[in-house]
């Protein structure tokens, strides 16, 4: 799988698909005169990549996309990725990696490391400072602060998937937020244990400086409450997913800076009340999902909404729950 727009181009793509066996030094020396742009070695039996395995490719190699998905790769040795100077997409999903690959891939923009055994993101900025798309979902990440510190070295990052990890701590050292003017647009932190992080008072400024973020998913984190000022500065956020948590109420001021928010997902929370004052700052809100929510005063909440577009969507939601089958808009 490639992110949208990655595997398209104006020139004809020469493509190789090879079922995998052992790969050692100069394995690809036969490609020294090739113009291959995309190389697929997915769904094979690779267990590791040895040193200089791609060194047979010429300096002028135009290889852009390398797919190693669904092998058994547990180790990528030092300098194994040497020679992939033009590589833009590297797919290592569904392997057995315990760490981020080492090396330098200066042109790399899209890195897919989901479904591995990676515990931290150490060295990811050294691999490529030009990443715009990073998938680290379904790994074994635990320390949110340590992860953020590593991601500071990737200033161009726009899409970050950290879902289905084990994030439950916030180390005290090097307490830094993302750099100012971060380019991050989409952040998925669903299916973690952020309730433990924020209940202990850690990482409450983790979203500060993400002033270009448009999509934030915090669903299914066992959240009972949210710290004050958590969403401070998220003035361009359009979609916020808080579904599947354990929140009985939302404090006033929680959404104070979310003036661009259009979609708010609250379904599956045991909300007892939803005060109109909580929603008052959400001047752009168009869709509110209250599916599987039993509000004692839900009709009052609907009637006190002043914006016609929100009133229509909110009323339909309470009466018919149409958003349960609604496709989410493209968050980008």
Short mmCIF file of C-alpha atoms in Angstrom, two decimals:
data_model
loop_
_atom_site.label_atom_id
_atom_site.label_comp_id
_atom_site.label_asym_id
_atom_site.label_seq_id
_atom_site.Cartn_x
_atom_site.Cartn_y
_atom_site.Cartn_z
CA UNK A 1 0.00 0.00 0.00
CA UNK A 2 1.19 3.50 -0.84
CA UNK A 3 -0.22 6.76 0.52
CA UNK A 4 -2.47 8.60 -1.96
CA UNK A 5 -0.53 10.01 -4.89
CA UNK A 6 2.74 8.27 -4.07
CA UNK A 7 2.65 5.53 -6.70
CA UNK A 8 1.54 7.66 -9.61
CA UNK A 9 3.57 9.66 -12.06
CA UNK A 10 3.74 11.01 -15.57
CA UNK A 11 6.45 8.65 -16.83
CA UNK A 12 6.01 4.87 -17.30
CA UNK A 13 6.88 2.99 -14.11
CA UNK A 14 9.08 -0.06 -14.50
CA UNK A 15 8.09 -2.53 -11.81
CA UNK A 16 9.67 -5.67 -10.38
CA UNK A 17 7.93 -8.15 -8.11
CA UNK A 18 10.20 -10.78 -6.57
CA UNK A 19 9.33 -13.45 -4.02
CA UNK A 20 11.96 -13.33 -1.37
CA UNK A 21 14.73 -15.69 -0.36
CA UNK A 22 18.07 -14.75 1.19
CA UNK A 23 19.42 -11.32 0.34
CA UNK A 24 23.12 -10.53 0.77
CA UNK A 25 25.74 -8.11 -0.48
CA UNK A 26 25.43 -7.19 -4.16
CA UNK A 27 22.24 -9.24 -4.54
CA UNK A 28 20.94 -6.65 -6.98
CA UNK A 29 24.13 -6.10 -8.98
CA UNK A 30 22.27 -7.36 -12.04
CA UNK A 31 20.17 -4.21 -11.91
CA UNK A 32 23.17 -1.93 -12.40
CA UNK A 33 21.90 -0.78 -15.79
CA UNK A 34 18.19 -0.80 -14.94
CA UNK A 35 15.70 2.05 -14.67
CA UNK A 36 13.44 0.33 -12.13
CA UNK A 37 11.23 2.75 -10.20
CA UNK A 38 9.25 0.35 -7.99
CA UNK A 39 10.47 -2.89 -6.39
CA UNK A 40 8.03 -5.28 -4.64
CA UNK A 41 9.39 -8.05 -2.39
CA UNK A 42 6.32 -8.30 -0.15
CA UNK A 43 4.74 -11.47 1.29
CA UNK A 44 7.97 -13.46 1.24
CA UNK A 45 10.34 -15.14 3.66
CA UNK A 46 13.02 -12.53 4.28
CA UNK A 47 14.32 -12.69 7.86
CA UNK A 48 16.96 -9.95 7.65
CA UNK A 49 18.67 -7.50 5.33
CA UNK A 50 22.45 -7.81 5.37
CA UNK A 51 25.03 -5.03 4.89
CA UNK A 52 25.13 -3.33 1.48
CA UNK A 53 22.33 -5.53 0.12
CA UNK A 54 21.33 -2.76 -2.30
CA UNK A 55 24.87 -1.67 -3.15
CA UNK A 56 24.57 -3.22 -6.60
CA UNK A 57 22.27 -0.40 -7.63
CA UNK A 58 24.11 2.38 -9.49
CA UNK A 59 24.46 5.89 -8.09
CA UNK A 60 22.08 6.99 -10.83
CA UNK A 61 19.39 4.44 -9.84
CA UNK A 62 15.93 6.06 -9.97
CA UNK A 63 14.32 3.59 -7.50
CA UNK A 64 11.46 5.42 -5.78
CA UNK A 65 9.34 2.76 -4.04
CA UNK A 66 10.47 -0.35 -2.12
CA UNK A 67 7.86 -2.74 -0.70
CA UNK A 68 9.07 -5.26 1.91
CA UNK A 69 5.70 -5.71 3.59
CA UNK A 70 4.68 -9.01 5.22
CA UNK A 71 8.01 -10.80 5.43
CA UNK A 72 9.70 -11.99 8.63
CA UNK A 73 12.32 -9.25 8.83
CA UNK A 74 13.64 -8.98 12.37
CA UNK A 75 16.90 -7.16 11.63
CA UNK A 76 18.12 -4.59 9.14
CA UNK A 77 21.87 -4.46 9.56
CA UNK A 78 24.00 -1.34 9.45
CA UNK A 79 24.39 0.02 5.90
CA UNK A 80 21.78 -2.43 4.56
CA UNK A 81 19.93 0.49 2.96
CA UNK A 82 23.08 2.04 1.51
CA UNK A 83 22.60 3.06 -2.11
CA UNK A 84 18.90 3.96 -1.95
CA UNK A 85 19.54 7.67 -2.38
CA UNK A 86 16.42 8.37 -4.43
CA UNK A 87 13.99 6.20 -2.45
CA UNK A 88 10.77 8.04 -1.56
CA UNK A 89 8.60 5.24 -0.12
CA UNK A 90 9.70 2.36 2.13
CA UNK A 91 7.07 -0.15 3.25
CA UNK A 92 8.15 -2.44 6.11
CA UNK A 93 4.69 -3.17 7.51
CA UNK A 94 3.92 -6.52 9.10
CA UNK A 95 7.43 -7.69 9.95
CA UNK A 96 9.28 -8.44 13.20
CA UNK A 97 11.37 -5.29 13.60
CA UNK A 98 12.19 -4.23 17.17
CA UNK A 99 13.72 -0.87 16.20
CA UNK A 100 13.62 1.78 13.50
CA UNK A 101 16.03 0.94 10.65
CA UNK A 102 19.39 2.71 10.75
CA UNK A 103 20.97 4.45 7.80
CA UNK A 104 20.35 7.58 5.76
CA UNK A 105 17.69 7.87 3.08
CA UNK A 106 17.75 11.59 2.22
CA UNK A 107 14.86 11.47 -0.27
CA UNK A 108 12.52 9.32 1.85
CA UNK A 109 9.10 10.90 2.36
CA UNK A 110 6.81 7.97 3.21
CA UNK A 111 7.78 5.35 5.83
CA UNK A 112 5.42 2.55 6.83
CA UNK A 113 6.47 0.59 9.93
CA UNK A 114 3.08 -0.56 11.23
CA UNK A 115 2.57 -4.05 12.70
CA UNK A 116 6.09 -4.56 14.03
CA UNK A 117 7.56 -4.77 17.55
CA UNK A 118 9.15 -1.33 17.75
CA UNK A 119 9.34 0.18 21.26
CA UNK A 120 10.65 3.68 20.45
CA UNK A 121 11.42 5.93 17.51
CA UNK A 122 15.10 6.42 18.29
CA UNK A 123 17.09 7.45 15.20
CA UNK A 124 14.12 8.10 12.94
CA UNK A 125 15.22 11.68 12.26
CA UNK A 126 18.63 10.43 11.15
CA UNK A 127 17.01 8.02 8.70
CA UNK A 128 15.29 10.92 6.95
CA UNK A 129 14.55 14.50 7.93
CA UNK A 130 12.19 14.82 4.96
CA UNK A 131 9.45 12.41 6.03
CA UNK A 132 5.93 13.68 5.46
CA UNK A 133 4.07 10.39 6.11
CA UNK A 134 4.91 8.08 9.04
CA UNK A 135 2.97 4.99 10.11
CA UNK A 136 4.05 3.48 13.45
CA UNK A 137 0.70 1.87 14.27
CA UNK A 138 0.37 -1.51 15.99
CA UNK A 139 3.80 -1.48 17.61
CA UNK A 140 4.93 -1.42 21.26
CA UNK A 141 5.48 2.29 21.85
CA UNK A 142 5.06 3.35 25.49
CA UNK A 143 6.69 6.73 26.20
CA UNK A 144 4.84 9.63 24.60
CA UNK A 145 7.43 12.26 25.55
CA UNK A 146 10.37 10.22 24.27
CA UNK A 147 8.52 9.65 21.03
CA UNK A 148 7.78 13.37 20.64
CA UNK A 149 11.43 14.25 21.20
CA UNK A 150 12.48 12.00 18.33
CA UNK A 151 9.80 13.38 16.02
CA UNK A 152 11.07 16.92 16.56
CA UNK A 153 13.81 16.01 14.11
CA UNK A 154 11.30 15.63 11.26
CA UNK A 155 10.05 19.18 10.61
CA UNK A 156 8.17 18.29 7.39
CA UNK A 157 6.00 15.55 8.94
CA UNK A 158 2.31 15.92 8.00
CA UNK A 159 0.71 12.52 8.70
CA UNK A 160 1.45 10.48 11.85
CA UNK A 161 -0.27 7.23 12.82
CA UNK A 162 0.47 6.01 16.37
CA UNK A 163 -2.72 3.99 16.86
CA UNK A 164 -2.81 0.57 18.52
CA UNK A 165 0.34 1.01 20.59
CA UNK A 166 0.89 0.80 24.35
CA UNK A 167 1.41 4.51 25.05
CA UNK A 168 0.92 4.90 28.80
CA UNK A 169 3.81 7.02 30.13
CA UNK A 170 5.43 10.43 29.75
CA UNK A 171 9.10 10.61 30.71
CA UNK A 172 9.99 13.67 32.78
CA UNK A 173 13.32 14.52 31.17
CA UNK A 174 13.56 16.81 28.16
CA UNK A 175 10.06 18.18 28.53
CA UNK A 176 9.64 19.72 25.11
CA UNK A 177 6.68 20.28 22.84
CA UNK A 178 6.78 20.01 19.09
CA UNK A 179 8.71 22.83 17.38
CA UNK A 180 6.75 25.94 16.59
CA UNK A 181 5.03 25.99 13.21
CA UNK A 182 4.86 22.19 12.99
CA UNK A 183 3.58 20.94 9.62
CA UNK A 184 1.59 18.05 11.17
CA UNK A 185 -1.94 17.82 9.71
CA UNK A 186 -3.20 14.37 10.75
CA UNK A 187 -2.51 12.64 14.09
CA UNK A 188 -3.99 9.28 15.12
CA UNK A 189 -3.45 8.26 18.76
CA UNK A 190 -6.43 5.91 19.04
CA UNK A 191 -6.31 2.59 20.91
CA UNK A 192 -3.64 3.57 23.45
CA UNK A 193 -3.68 4.24 27.22
CA UNK A 194 -3.56 8.02 27.29
CA UNK A 195 -5.82 7.97 30.35
CA UNK A 196 -2.81 6.88 32.41
CA UNK A 197 -0.59 9.58 30.92
CA UNK A 198 -2.93 12.50 31.58
CA UNK A 199 -4.27 11.24 34.91
CA UNK A 200 -0.68 11.41 36.17
CA UNK A 201 -0.40 15.00 34.89
CA UNK A 202 2.12 14.20 32.17
CA UNK A 203 2.37 15.49 28.60
CA UNK A 204 -0.50 17.97 28.96
CA UNK A 205 1.22 20.27 26.46
CA UNK A 206 1.79 17.53 23.90
CA UNK A 207 -0.43 19.17 21.26
CA UNK A 208 0.89 22.71 21.76
CA UNK A 209 2.44 24.22 18.64
CA UNK A 210 0.50 21.85 16.36
CA UNK A 211 -1.15 24.91 14.92
CA UNK A 212 -1.74 23.32 11.49
CA UNK A 213 -3.36 20.12 12.76
CA UNK A 214 -6.72 19.41 11.08
CA UNK A 215 -7.50 15.84 12.27
CA UNK A 216 -6.98 14.37 15.76
CA UNK A 217 -8.11 10.89 16.83
CA UNK A 218 -8.10 10.14 20.58
CA UNK A 219 -10.74 7.41 20.49
CA UNK A 220 -10.67 4.31 22.71
CA UNK A 221 -8.10 5.52 25.25
CA UNK A 222 -10.19 4.87 28.40
CA UNK A 223 -10.34 8.62 28.98
CA UNK A 224 -12.53 9.68 31.91
CA UNK A 225 -11.60 13.35 31.67
CA UNK A 226 -9.26 15.61 29.72
CA UNK A 227 -6.73 18.06 31.20
CA UNK A 228 -7.38 21.77 31.03
CA UNK A 229 -5.72 23.44 28.05
CA UNK A 230 -5.09 20.16 26.22
CA UNK A 231 -6.34 21.56 22.90
CA UNK A 232 -4.77 24.99 23.33
CA UNK A 233 -3.72 26.52 20.02
CA UNK A 234 -5.42 23.97 17.73
CA UNK A 235 -7.13 26.75 15.82
CA UNK A 236 -7.28 24.86 12.49
CA UNK A 237 -8.52 21.52 13.85
CA UNK A 238 -11.51 20.33 11.79
CA UNK A 239 -12.15 16.80 13.11
CA UNK A 240 -11.82 15.60 16.72
CA UNK A 241 -12.61 11.97 17.57
CA UNK A 242 -13.20 11.29 21.28
CA UNK A 243 -15.43 8.26 20.74
CA UNK A 244 -15.32 5.04 22.73
CA UNK A 245 -13.98 6.61 25.92
CA UNK A 246 -15.36 6.77 29.47
CA UNK A 247 -16.24 10.46 29.80
CA UNK A 248 -19.37 11.28 31.81
CA UNK A 249 -19.04 15.03 31.25
CA UNK A 250 -17.01 17.58 29.33
CA UNK A 251 -15.65 20.56 31.29
CA UNK A 252 -16.35 24.14 30.25
CA UNK A 253 -13.50 25.66 28.27
CA UNK A 254 -12.30 22.33 26.87
CA UNK A 255 -12.93 23.41 23.27
CA UNK A 256 -12.06 27.09 23.76
CA UNK A 257 -9.59 27.38 20.85
CA UNK A 258 -11.34 25.02 18.40
CA UNK A 259 -13.01 27.68 16.30
CA UNK A 260 -12.49 25.72 13.05
CA UNK A 261 -13.86 22.38 14.33
CA UNK A 262 -16.46 20.92 11.96
CA UNK A 263 -16.87 17.33 13.22
CA UNK A 264 -16.94 16.16 16.84
CA UNK A 265 -17.20 12.42 17.55
CA UNK A 266 -18.52 11.65 21.05
CA UNK A 267 -20.33 8.37 20.41
CA UNK A 268 -19.88 5.53 22.86
CA UNK A 269 -19.19 7.73 25.90
CA UNK A 270 -21.32 7.47 29.08
CA UNK A 271 -22.15 11.19 28.97
CA UNK A 272 -24.64 12.25 31.61
CA UNK A 273 -24.83 15.86 30.49
CA UNK A 274 -23.58 18.03 27.66
CA UNK A 275 -23.77 21.68 28.58
CA UNK A 276 -24.45 24.15 25.76
CA UNK A 277 -21.65 26.32 27.14
CA UNK A 278 -19.16 23.54 26.33
CA UNK A 279 -20.16 23.68 22.67
CA UNK A 280 -20.44 27.46 22.47
CA UNK A 281 -16.86 28.08 21.16
CA UNK A 282 -17.42 25.66 18.26
CA UNK A 283 -18.65 28.24 15.77
CA UNK A 284 -17.93 26.07 12.70
CA UNK A 285 -19.38 22.80 14.07
CA UNK A 286 -21.49 20.98 11.48
CA UNK A 287 -21.61 17.36 12.71
CA UNK A 288 -21.93 16.08 16.28
CA UNK A 289 -22.04 12.30 16.75
CA UNK A 290 -23.93 11.32 19.91
CA UNK A 291 -24.62 7.73 18.94
CA UNK A 292 -24.83 5.34 21.91
CA UNK A 293 -24.97 8.32 24.30
CA UNK A 294 -27.81 8.64 26.84
CA UNK A 295 -27.93 12.31 27.76
CA UNK A 296 -30.43 13.26 30.44
CA UNK A 297 -30.89 16.70 28.86
CA UNK A 298 -30.09 15.97 25.22
CA UNK A 299 -33.20 17.75 23.92
CA UNK A 300 -32.23 20.88 25.87
CA UNK A 301 -28.76 20.73 24.36
CA UNK A 302 -30.19 20.60 20.84
CA UNK A 303 -32.63 23.43 21.42
CA UNK A 304 -29.96 25.74 22.80
CA UNK A 305 -27.79 25.40 19.71
CA UNK A 306 -27.99 28.72 17.82
CA UNK A 307 -26.36 27.88 14.51
CA UNK A 308 -28.84 26.54 11.91
CA UNK A 309 -26.43 24.07 10.26
CA UNK A 310 -25.41 22.62 13.62
CA UNK A 311 -29.00 22.51 14.88
CA UNK A 312 -30.05 20.48 11.83
CA UNK A 313 -27.20 17.96 12.11
CA UNK A 314 -27.48 17.69 15.88
CA UNK A 315 -31.24 17.11 15.80
CA UNK A 316 -30.96 14.44 13.11
CA UNK A 317 -28.22 12.76 15.11
CA UNK A 318 -30.25 12.56 18.31
CA UNK A 319 -33.40 11.35 16.55
CA UNK A 320 -31.95 9.05 13.87
CA UNK A 321 -28.19 8.70 14.54
CA UNK A 322 -27.39 9.07 10.81
CA UNK A 323 -23.71 9.65 11.47
CA UNK A 324 -23.21 6.06 12.48
CA UNK A 325 -22.99 5.18 8.80
CA UNK A 326 -21.52 8.45 7.58
CA UNK A 327 -18.13 8.26 5.91
CA UNK A 328 -15.63 10.62 7.48
CA UNK A 329 -14.50 13.42 5.21
CA UNK A 330 -10.91 13.43 4.05
CA UNK A 331 -9.05 15.00 6.99
CA UNK A 332 -6.24 16.34 4.82
#
